[in-house]
Amino acid sequence: MSDHDHRPDEHPSTGGAPAGHVSNTSKSSHLTRSDHESHGGHGGHSGHAGHSHGVSPDADRRWLGAALALITVFMAAEVAVGLVAGSLALLSDAAHMLTDAASIVLALVAMRLAARPAHGGFTYGLKRAEILSAQVNGLTLLLLGAWLAYEAVRRLISPPAVEGGLMLVTALVGIAVNVVATWCLSRANRTSLNVEGAYQHILNDLFAFIGTAVAALIVVLTGFARADALATLVVVALMVKAAYGLLRDSGRIFLEAAPADVDPDVLGDRLAGRSGVVEVHDLHVWQITSGQSALSAHVLVEPGGECHEVRRDLEEVLRDEYAITHTTLQVDHAPERLLQVALPGDAAPARGPHCERAHGPVHRESPHPH
């Protein structure tokens, strides 16, 4: 008899514990068949109901492929024109577009890897391939930005001759290309950190081309050649901003920090305040990849309380209020000693043989330190 086929009145690890009890060593996978039918699997996994992409992965790849083709063709033309016109602004725009093209290529590769099913030692599959891609993209932006900033300062000190007319025409064409590319990426699934990063980069490129066009117009009307280098510094600022955002967001995922929009202390107090809950500890919330959060916690309920009902209630709170559907809640009855009021200096109340010391804050309905 499997763990998922035991009778409602008998827990497989206890051989006869009351219904609703979950032992210290069991997780939310120890559910009755009806639990699986209503919650879709392990402790609130709802068939990834919270992770709908809105469009299919194939549609994502088509939109990204169209944007990549546009960017690549125009980037090659822009490099040639930038060399002829002697415009660092055009070359910096082309360099920025190169990182955009690379980010789209990495996004396409990451989509392929992330779509592979979990196997072997990769129990989450390769979903974090897109996070690796975002890290590489962010670092590349910083390196290119540093080089372009150096060149821009050098040209501010000693500005070369610039073909303003050629620079203006190219920038105007670049604006049109980036408008189309931005529209293409806006049609893809932007909950992915890769896709959103590529979208933001191309949007930044659009702003950069607008700046380059303004600089070219200044060169044509006034002959002020330093406008080209100043426009380059604007592009560098946009690159650094985009790189910082990507490295910050991907770094949080690699370090398994809580999602940026979730305060674990507030979440823990919210769970501890639900009916029947005595204490929540060993609370961990992290992101598997962009748009997919997971949570695990040890929950103690009142002696004689219905563990499965409490677990289902907590899963609903996590799903409806925090959009967290990958949950593992270990639910146990609180020992009597835990319910006694401890005096200052008393030893900490026991939480069970596996958890003598909680990992992180302990959340209770009554006032408590975080």
JSON list of C-alpha atoms in Angstrom, two decimals, residues 151-335:
[
{"chain": "A", "resi": 151, "resn": "GLU", "atom": "CA", "xyz": [35.52, 55.91, -24.71]},
{"chain": "A", "resi": 152, "resn": "ALA", "atom": "CA", "xyz": [32.87, 58.58, -24.15]},
{"chain": "A", "resi": 153, "resn": "VAL", "atom": "CA", "xyz": [35.01, 60.45, -21.61]},
{"chain": "A", "resi": 154, "resn": "ARG", "atom": "CA", "xyz": [37.98, 60.26, -23.97]},
{"chain": "A", "resi": 155, "resn": "ARG", "atom": "CA", "xyz": [35.88, 61.76, -26.78]},
{"chain": "A", "resi": 156, "resn": "LEU", "atom": "CA", "xyz": [34.56, 64.47, -24.50]},
{"chain": "A", "resi": 157, "resn": "ILE", "atom": "CA", "xyz": [38.16, 65.55, -23.94]},
{"chain": "A", "resi": 158, "resn": "SER", "atom": "CA", "xyz": [39.14, 65.29, -27.60]},
{"chain": "A", "resi": 159, "resn": "PRO", "atom": "CA", "xyz": [36.04, 65.07, -29.82]},
{"chain": "A", "resi": 160, "resn": "PRO", "atom": "CA", "xyz": [36.54, 63.66, -33.35]},
{"chain": "A", "resi": 161, "resn": "ALA", "atom": "CA", "xyz": [34.57, 64.77, -36.41]},
{"chain": "A", "resi": 162, "resn": "VAL", "atom": "CA", "xyz": [31.08, 63.25, -36.60]},
{"chain": "A", "resi": 163, "resn": "GLU", "atom": "CA", "xyz": [28.80, 62.86, -39.64]},
{"chain": "A", "resi": 164, "resn": "GLY", "atom": "CA", "xyz": [25.64, 64.22, -38.03]},
{"chain": "A", "resi": 165, "resn": "GLY", "atom": "CA", "xyz": [23.35, 63.65, -41.00]},
{"chain": "A", "resi": 166, "resn": "LEU", "atom": "CA", "xyz": [24.21, 59.97, -41.37]},
{"chain": "A", "resi": 167, "resn": "MET", "atom": "CA", "xyz": [23.98, 59.55, -37.61]},
{"chain": "A", "resi": 168, "resn": "LEU", "atom": "CA", "xyz": [20.50, 61.14, -37.56]},
{"chain": "A", "resi": 169, "resn": "VAL", "atom": "CA", "xyz": [19.09, 58.95, -40.34]},
{"chain": "A", "resi": 170, "resn": "THR", "atom": "CA", "xyz": [20.43, 55.78, -38.70]},
{"chain": "A", "resi": 171, "resn": "ALA", "atom": "CA", "xyz": [19.04, 56.76, -35.31]},
{"chain": "A", "resi": 172, "resn": "LEU", "atom": "CA", "xyz": [15.58, 57.39, -36.77]},
{"chain": "A", "resi": 173, "resn": "VAL", "atom": "CA", "xyz": [15.61, 53.96, -38.45]},
{"chain": "A", "resi": 174, "resn": "GLY", "atom": "CA", "xyz": [16.77, 52.47, -35.13]},
{"chain": "A", "resi": 175, "resn": "ILE", "atom": "CA", "xyz": [13.78, 54.01, -33.37]},
{"chain": "A", "resi": 176, "resn": "ALA", "atom": "CA", "xyz": [11.42, 52.31, -35.83]},
{"chain": "A", "resi": 177, "resn": "VAL", "atom": "CA", "xyz": [13.19, 48.94, -35.51]},
{"chain": "A", "resi": 178, "resn": "ASN", "atom": "CA", "xyz": [13.14, 49.07, -31.72]},
{"chain": "A", "resi": 179, "resn": "VAL", "atom": "CA", "xyz": [9.45, 49.98, -31.66]},
{"chain": "A", "resi": 180, "resn": "VAL", "atom": "CA", "xyz": [8.67, 46.83, -33.65]},
{"chain": "A", "resi": 181, "resn": "ALA", "atom": "CA", "xyz": [11.05, 44.65, -31.59]},
{"chain": "A", "resi": 182, "resn": "THR", "atom": "CA", "xyz": [9.59, 45.98, -28.33]},
{"chain": "A", "resi": 183, "resn": "TRP", "atom": "CA", "xyz": [6.10, 45.18, -29.56]},
{"chain": "A", "resi": 184, "resn": "CYS", "atom": "CA", "xyz": [7.19, 41.63, -30.44]},
{"chain": "A", "resi": 185, "resn": "LEU", "atom": "CA", "xyz": [8.60, 40.99, -26.97]},
{"chain": "A", "resi": 186, "resn": "SER", "atom": "CA", "xyz": [5.57, 42.55, -25.30]},
{"chain": "A", "resi": 187, "resn": "ARG", "atom": "CA", "xyz": [3.54, 39.73, -26.85]},
{"chain": "A", "resi": 188, "resn": "ALA", "atom": "CA", "xyz": [5.68, 37.06, -25.12]},
{"chain": "A", "resi": 189, "resn": "ASN", "atom": "CA", "xyz": [5.45, 35.90, -21.50]},
{"chain": "A", "resi": 190, "resn": "ARG", "atom": "CA", "xyz": [7.05, 38.66, -19.47]},
{"chain": "A", "resi": 191, "resn": "THR", "atom": "CA", "xyz": [6.77, 36.83, -16.14]},
{"chain": "A", "resi": 192, "resn": "SER", "atom": "CA", "xyz": [10.04, 35.16, -17.19]},
{"chain": "A", "resi": 193, "resn": "LEU", "atom": "CA", "xyz": [13.06, 37.09, -15.92]},
{"chain": "A", "resi": 194, "resn": "ASN", "atom": "CA", "xyz": [14.78, 36.48, -19.26]},
{"chain": "A", "resi": 195, "resn": "VAL", "atom": "CA", "xyz": [11.93, 37.76, -21.39]},
{"chain": "A", "resi": 196, "resn": "GLU", "atom": "CA", "xyz": [11.32, 40.73, -19.13]},
{"chain": "A", "resi": 197, "resn": "GLY", "atom": "CA", "xyz": [15.04, 41.52, -19.15]},
{"chain": "A", "resi": 198, "resn": "ALA", "atom": "CA", "xyz": [15.20, 41.40, -22.94]},
{"chain": "A", "resi": 199, "resn": "TYR", "atom": "CA", "xyz": [12.06, 43.53, -23.14]},
{"chain": "A", "resi": 200, "resn": "GLN", "atom": "CA", "xyz": [13.51, 46.15, -20.81]},
{"chain": "A", "resi": 201, "resn": "HIS", "atom": "CA", "xyz": [16.78, 46.18, -22.75]},
{"chain": "A", "resi": 202, "resn": "ILE", "atom": "CA", "xyz": [15.08, 46.81, -26.06]},
{"chain": "A", "resi": 203, "resn": "LEU", "atom": "CA", "xyz": [12.91, 49.45, -24.44]},
{"chain": "A", "resi": 204, "resn": "ASN", "atom": "CA", "xyz": [16.09, 51.08, -23.13]},
{"chain": "A", "resi": 205, "resn": "ASP", "atom": "CA", "xyz": [17.52, 50.85, -26.64]},
{"chain": "A", "resi": 206, "resn": "LEU", "atom": "CA", "xyz": [14.49, 52.74, -27.90]},
{"chain": "A", "resi": 207, "resn": "PHE", "atom": "CA", "xyz": [15.18, 55.53, -25.42]},
{"chain": "A", "resi": 208, "resn": "ALA", "atom": "CA", "xyz": [18.87, 55.45, -26.35]},
{"chain": "A", "resi": 209, "resn": "PHE", "atom": "CA", "xyz": [18.11, 55.85, -30.05]},
{"chain": "A", "resi": 210, "resn": "ILE", "atom": "CA", "xyz": [15.89, 58.79, -29.25]},
{"chain": "A", "resi": 211, "resn": "GLY", "atom": "CA", "xyz": [18.84, 60.34, -27.37]},
{"chain": "A", "resi": 212, "resn": "THR", "atom": "CA", "xyz": [21.15, 59.58, -30.28]},
{"chain": "A", "resi": 213, "resn": "ALA", "atom": "CA", "xyz": [18.74, 61.23, -32.71]},
{"chain": "A", "resi": 214, "resn": "VAL", "atom": "CA", "xyz": [18.64, 64.34, -30.53]},
{"chain": "A", "resi": 215, "resn": "ALA", "atom": "CA", "xyz": [22.45, 64.36, -30.34]},
{"chain": "A", "resi": 216, "resn": "ALA", "atom": "CA", "xyz": [22.70, 63.97, -34.13]},
{"chain": "A", "resi": 217, "resn": "LEU", "atom": "CA", "xyz": [20.29, 66.85, -34.65]},
{"chain": "A", "resi": 218, "resn": "ILE", "atom": "CA", "xyz": [22.44, 69.02, -32.35]},
{"chain": "A", "resi": 219, "resn": "VAL", "atom": "CA", "xyz": [25.55, 68.08, -34.36]},
{"chain": "A", "resi": 220, "resn": "VAL", "atom": "CA", "xyz": [23.82, 68.94, -37.65]},
{"chain": "A", "resi": 221, "resn": "LEU", "atom": "CA", "xyz": [22.41, 72.27, -36.43]},
{"chain": "A", "resi": 222, "resn": "THR", "atom": "CA", "xyz": [25.27, 73.52, -34.22]},
{"chain": "A", "resi": 223, "resn": "GLY", "atom": "CA", "xyz": [28.32, 71.41, -35.03]},
{"chain": "A", "resi": 224, "resn": "PHE", "atom": "CA", "xyz": [28.69, 70.54, -31.31]},
{"chain": "A", "resi": 225, "resn": "ALA", "atom": "CA", "xyz": [30.47, 67.18, -31.73]},
{"chain": "A", "resi": 226, "resn": "ARG", "atom": "CA", "xyz": [30.59, 66.45, -28.01]},
{"chain": "A", "resi": 227, "resn": "ALA", "atom": "CA", "xyz": [26.85, 65.78, -28.14]},
{"chain": "A", "resi": 228, "resn": "ASP", "atom": "CA", "xyz": [27.73, 62.34, -29.54]},
{"chain": "A", "resi": 229, "resn": "ALA", "atom": "CA", "xyz": [29.78, 61.43, -26.44]},
{"chain": "A", "resi": 230, "resn": "LEU", "atom": "CA", "xyz": [27.11, 62.83, -24.13]},
{"chain": "A", "resi": 231, "resn": "ALA", "atom": "CA", "xyz": [24.48, 60.64, -25.81]},
{"chain": "A", "resi": 232, "resn": "THR", "atom": "CA", "xyz": [26.81, 57.66, -25.28]},
{"chain": "A", "resi": 233, "resn": "LEU", "atom": "CA", "xyz": [26.94, 58.36, -21.54]},
{"chain": "A", "resi": 234, "resn": "VAL", "atom": "CA", "xyz": [23.14, 58.33, -21.48]},
{"chain": "A", "resi": 235, "resn": "VAL", "atom": "CA", "xyz": [23.23, 54.89, -23.12]},
{"chain": "A", "resi": 236, "resn": "VAL", "atom": "CA", "xyz": [25.78, 53.73, -20.53]},
{"chain": "A", "resi": 237, "resn": "ALA", "atom": "CA", "xyz": [23.53, 54.89, -17.69]},
{"chain": "A", "resi": 238, "resn": "LEU", "atom": "CA", "xyz": [20.64, 52.87, -19.15]},
{"chain": "A", "resi": 239, "resn": "MET", "atom": "CA", "xyz": [22.88, 49.80, -19.52]},
{"chain": "A", "resi": 240, "resn": "VAL", "atom": "CA", "xyz": [24.07, 50.02, -15.91]},
{"chain": "A", "resi": 241, "resn": "LYS", "atom": "CA", "xyz": [20.50, 50.43, -14.68]},
{"chain": "A", "resi": 242, "resn": "ALA", "atom": "CA", "xyz": [19.33, 47.37, -16.63]},
{"chain": "A", "resi": 243, "resn": "ALA", "atom": "CA", "xyz": [22.37, 45.33, -15.50]},
{"chain": "A", "resi": 244, "resn": "TYR", "atom": "CA", "xyz": [21.79, 46.22, -11.85]},
{"chain": "A", "resi": 245, "resn": "GLY", "atom": "CA", "xyz": [18.15, 45.14, -12.05]},
{"chain": "A", "resi": 246, "resn": "LEU", "atom": "CA", "xyz": [19.01, 41.80, -13.64]},
{"chain": "A", "resi": 247, "resn": "LEU", "atom": "CA", "xyz": [21.87, 41.02, -11.25]},
{"chain": "A", "resi": 248, "resn": "ARG", "atom": "CA", "xyz": [19.79, 42.04, -8.23]},
{"chain": "A", "resi": 249, "resn": "ASP", "atom": "CA", "xyz": [16.75, 39.93, -9.17]},
{"chain": "A", "resi": 250, "resn": "SER", "atom": "CA", "xyz": [18.71, 36.89, -10.33]},
{"chain": "A", "resi": 251, "resn": "GLY", "atom": "CA", "xyz": [21.03, 37.15, -7.32]},
{"chain": "A", "resi": 252, "resn": "ARG", "atom": "CA", "xyz": [18.05, 37.02, -4.95]},
{"chain": "A", "resi": 253, "resn": "ILE", "atom": "CA", "xyz": [16.90, 33.81, -6.61]},
{"chain": "A", "resi": 254, "resn": "PHE", "atom": "CA", "xyz": [20.35, 32.21, -6.45]},
{"chain": "A", "resi": 255, "resn": "LEU", "atom": "CA", "xyz": [20.66, 33.11, -2.77]},
{"chain": "A", "resi": 256, "resn": "GLU", "atom": "CA", "xyz": [17.15, 31.69, -2.20]},
{"chain": "A", "resi": 257, "resn": "ALA", "atom": "CA", "xyz": [15.89, 34.94, -0.70]},
{"chain": "A", "resi": 258, "resn": "ALA", "atom": "CA", "xyz": [12.19, 35.44, -0.23]},
{"chain": "A", "resi": 259, "resn": "PRO", "atom": "CA", "xyz": [10.35, 36.95, -3.22]},
{"chain": "A", "resi": 260, "resn": "ALA", "atom": "CA", "xyz": [10.71, 40.73, -3.25]},
{"chain": "A", "resi": 261, "resn": "ASP", "atom": "CA", "xyz": [6.99, 41.22, -2.63]},
{"chain": "A", "resi": 262, "resn": "VAL", "atom": "CA", "xyz": [6.79, 38.82, 0.34]},
{"chain": "A", "resi": 263, "resn": "ASP", "atom": "CA", "xyz": [7.80, 39.69, 3.92]},
{"chain": "A", "resi": 264, "resn": "PRO", "atom": "CA", "xyz": [8.43, 36.33, 5.66]},
{"chain": "A", "resi": 265, "resn": "ASP", "atom": "CA", "xyz": [7.73, 37.81, 9.12]},
{"chain": "A", "resi": 266, "resn": "VAL", "atom": "CA", "xyz": [4.37, 39.18, 8.03]},
{"chain": "A", "resi": 267, "resn": "LEU", "atom": "CA", "xyz": [3.57, 35.92, 6.24]},
{"chain": "A", "resi": 268, "resn": "GLY", "atom": "CA", "xyz": [4.53, 33.84, 9.30]},
{"chain": "A", "resi": 269, "resn": "ASP", "atom": "CA", "xyz": [2.37, 35.96, 11.57]},
{"chain": "A", "resi": 270, "resn": "ARG", "atom": "CA", "xyz": [-0.50, 35.64, 9.09]},
{"chain": "A", "resi": 271, "resn": "LEU", "atom": "CA", "xyz": [-0.29, 31.85, 9.20]},
{"chain": "A", "resi": 272, "resn": "ALA", "atom": "CA", "xyz": [0.11, 31.76, 12.99]},
{"chain": "A", "resi": 273, "resn": "GLY", "atom": "CA", "xyz": [-3.04, 33.82, 13.38]},
{"chain": "A", "resi": 274, "resn": "ARG", "atom": "CA", "xyz": [-5.26, 31.29, 11.61]},
{"chain": "A", "resi": 275, "resn": "SER", "atom": "CA", "xyz": [-7.76, 29.26, 13.60]},
{"chain": "A", "resi": 276, "resn": "GLY", "atom": "CA", "xyz": [-6.29, 26.21, 15.30]},
{"chain": "A", "resi": 277, "resn": "VAL", "atom": "CA", "xyz": [-2.64, 27.20, 14.78]},
{"chain": "A", "resi": 278, "resn": "VAL", "atom": "CA", "xyz": [-0.47, 27.42, 17.89]},
{"chain": "A", "resi": 279, "resn": "GLU", "atom": "CA", "xyz": [2.91, 28.10, 16.28]},
{"chain": "A", "resi": 280, "resn": "VAL", "atom": "CA", "xyz": [4.71, 28.30, 12.94]},
{"chain": "A", "resi": 281, "resn": "HIS", "atom": "CA", "xyz": [8.48, 27.85, 12.76]},
{"chain": "A", "resi": 282, "resn": "ASP", "atom": "CA", "xyz": [11.15, 26.63, 10.32]},
{"chain": "A", "resi": 283, "resn": "LEU", "atom": "CA", "xyz": [9.41, 28.87, 7.79]},
{"chain": "A", "resi": 284, "resn": "HIS", "atom": "CA", "xyz": [11.27, 29.05, 4.47]},
{"chain": "A", "resi": 285, "resn": "VAL", "atom": "CA", "xyz": [10.02, 30.85, 1.35]},
{"chain": "A", "resi": 286, "resn": "TRP", "atom": "CA", "xyz": [12.10, 31.15, -1.81]},
{"chain": "A", "resi": 287, "resn": "GLN", "atom": "CA", "xyz": [11.90, 31.30, -5.60]},
{"chain": "A", "resi": 288, "resn": "ILE", "atom": "CA", "xyz": [12.59, 28.25, -7.74]},
{"chain": "A", "resi": 289, "resn": "THR", "atom": "CA", "xyz": [12.83, 30.55, -10.76]},
{"chain": "A", "resi": 290, "resn": "SER", "atom": "CA", "xyz": [11.17, 33.79, -11.79]},
{"chain": "A", "resi": 291, "resn": "GLY", "atom": "CA", "xyz": [7.43, 33.62, -11.17]},
{"chain": "A", "resi": 292, "resn": "GLN", "atom": "CA", "xyz": [7.58, 30.33, -9.23]},
{"chain": "A", "resi": 293, "resn": "SER", "atom": "CA", "xyz": [7.77, 30.58, -5.44]},
{"chain": "A", "resi": 294, "resn": "ALA", "atom": "CA", "xyz": [7.92, 27.75, -2.93]},
{"chain": "A", "resi": 295, "resn": "LEU", "atom": "CA", "xyz": [7.37, 27.51, 0.81]},
{"chain": "A", "resi": 296, "resn": "SER", "atom": "CA", "xyz": [7.95, 25.02, 3.59]},
{"chain": "A", "resi": 297, "resn": "ALA", "atom": "CA", "xyz": [7.14, 25.32, 7.29]},
{"chain": "A", "resi": 298, "resn": "HIS", "atom": "CA", "xyz": [6.50, 23.34, 10.45]},
{"chain": "A", "resi": 299, "resn": "VAL", "atom": "CA", "xyz": [3.06, 24.08, 11.87]},
{"chain": "A", "resi": 300, "resn": "LEU", "atom": "CA", "xyz": [1.90, 23.14, 15.36]},
{"chain": "A", "resi": 301, "resn": "VAL", "atom": "CA", "xyz": [-1.85, 22.95, 15.95]},
{"chain": "A", "resi": 302, "resn": "GLU", "atom": "CA", "xyz": [-3.89, 22.66, 19.12]},
{"chain": "A", "resi": 303, "resn": "PRO", "atom": "CA", "xyz": [-3.97, 19.23, 20.77]},
{"chain": "A", "resi": 304, "resn": "GLY", "atom": "CA", "xyz": [-6.93, 17.36, 19.32]},
{"chain": "A", "resi": 305, "resn": "GLY", "atom": "CA", "xyz": [-7.15, 19.76, 16.40]},
{"chain": "A", "resi": 306, "resn": "GLU", "atom": "CA", "xyz": [-7.76, 18.56, 12.83]},
{"chain": "A", "resi": 307, "resn": "CYS", "atom": "CA", "xyz": [-4.36, 18.74, 11.13]},
{"chain": "A", "resi": 308, "resn": "HIS", "atom": "CA", "xyz": [-5.60, 18.27, 7.56]},
{"chain": "A", "resi": 309, "resn": "GLU", "atom": "CA", "xyz": [-8.23, 20.99, 7.89]},
{"chain": "A", "resi": 310, "resn": "VAL", "atom": "CA", "xyz": [-5.63, 23.44, 9.24]},
{"chain": "A", "resi": 311, "resn": "ARG", "atom": "CA", "xyz": [-3.23, 22.54, 6.45]},
{"chain": "A", "resi": 312, "resn": "ARG", "atom": "CA", "xyz": [-5.88, 23.07, 3.78]},
{"chain": "A", "resi": 313, "resn": "ASP", "atom": "CA", "xyz": [-6.80, 26.43, 5.30]},
{"chain": "A", "resi": 314, "resn": "LEU", "atom": "CA", "xyz": [-3.15, 27.57, 5.31]},
{"chain": "A", "resi": 315, "resn": "GLU", "atom": "CA", "xyz": [-2.70, 26.41, 1.72]},
{"chain": "A", "resi": 316, "resn": "GLU", "atom": "CA", "xyz": [-5.70, 28.50, 0.66]},
{"chain": "A", "resi": 317, "resn": "VAL", "atom": "CA", "xyz": [-4.23, 31.57, 2.38]},
{"chain": "A", "resi": 318, "resn": "LEU", "atom": "CA", "xyz": [-0.87, 31.04, 0.66]},
{"chain": "A", "resi": 319, "resn": "ARG", "atom": "CA", "xyz": [-2.50, 30.48, -2.72]},
{"chain": "A", "resi": 320, "resn": "ASP", "atom": "CA", "xyz": [-5.06, 33.30, -2.61]},
{"chain": "A", "resi": 321, "resn": "GLU", "atom": "CA", "xyz": [-3.09, 36.01, -0.79]},
{"chain": "A", "resi": 322, "resn": "TYR", "atom": "CA", "xyz": [0.50, 35.25, -1.80]},
{"chain": "A", "resi": 323, "resn": "ALA", "atom": "CA", "xyz": [0.14, 33.25, -5.06]},
{"chain": "A", "resi": 324, "resn": "ILE", "atom": "CA", "xyz": [2.33, 30.50, -3.56]},
{"chain": "A", "resi": 325, "resn": "THR", "atom": "CA", "xyz": [1.16, 27.06, -4.67]},
{"chain": "A", "resi": 326, "resn": "HIS", "atom": "CA", "xyz": [4.36, 25.01, -4.21]},
{"chain": "A", "resi": 327, "resn": "THR", "atom": "CA", "xyz": [4.00, 24.33, -0.47]},
{"chain": "A", "resi": 328, "resn": "THR", "atom": "CA", "xyz": [5.23, 21.70, 1.97]},
{"chain": "A", "resi": 329, "resn": "LEU", "atom": "CA", "xyz": [3.59, 22.07, 5.37]},
{"chain": "A", "resi": 330, "resn": "GLN", "atom": "CA", "xyz": [4.54, 19.67, 8.14]},
{"chain": "A", "resi": 331, "resn": "VAL", "atom": "CA", "xyz": [1.61, 19.75, 10.55]},
{"chain": "A", "resi": 332, "resn": "ASP", "atom": "CA", "xyz": [1.80, 18.28, 14.08]},
{"chain": "A", "resi": 333, "resn": "HIS", "atom": "CA", "xyz": [-0.09, 18.58, 17.33]},
{"chain": "A", "resi": 334, "resn": "ALA", "atom": "CA", "xyz": [1.59, 20.95, 19.76]},
{"chain": "A", "resi": 335, "resn": "PRO", "atom": "CA", "xyz": [3.00, 19.25, 22.89]}
]
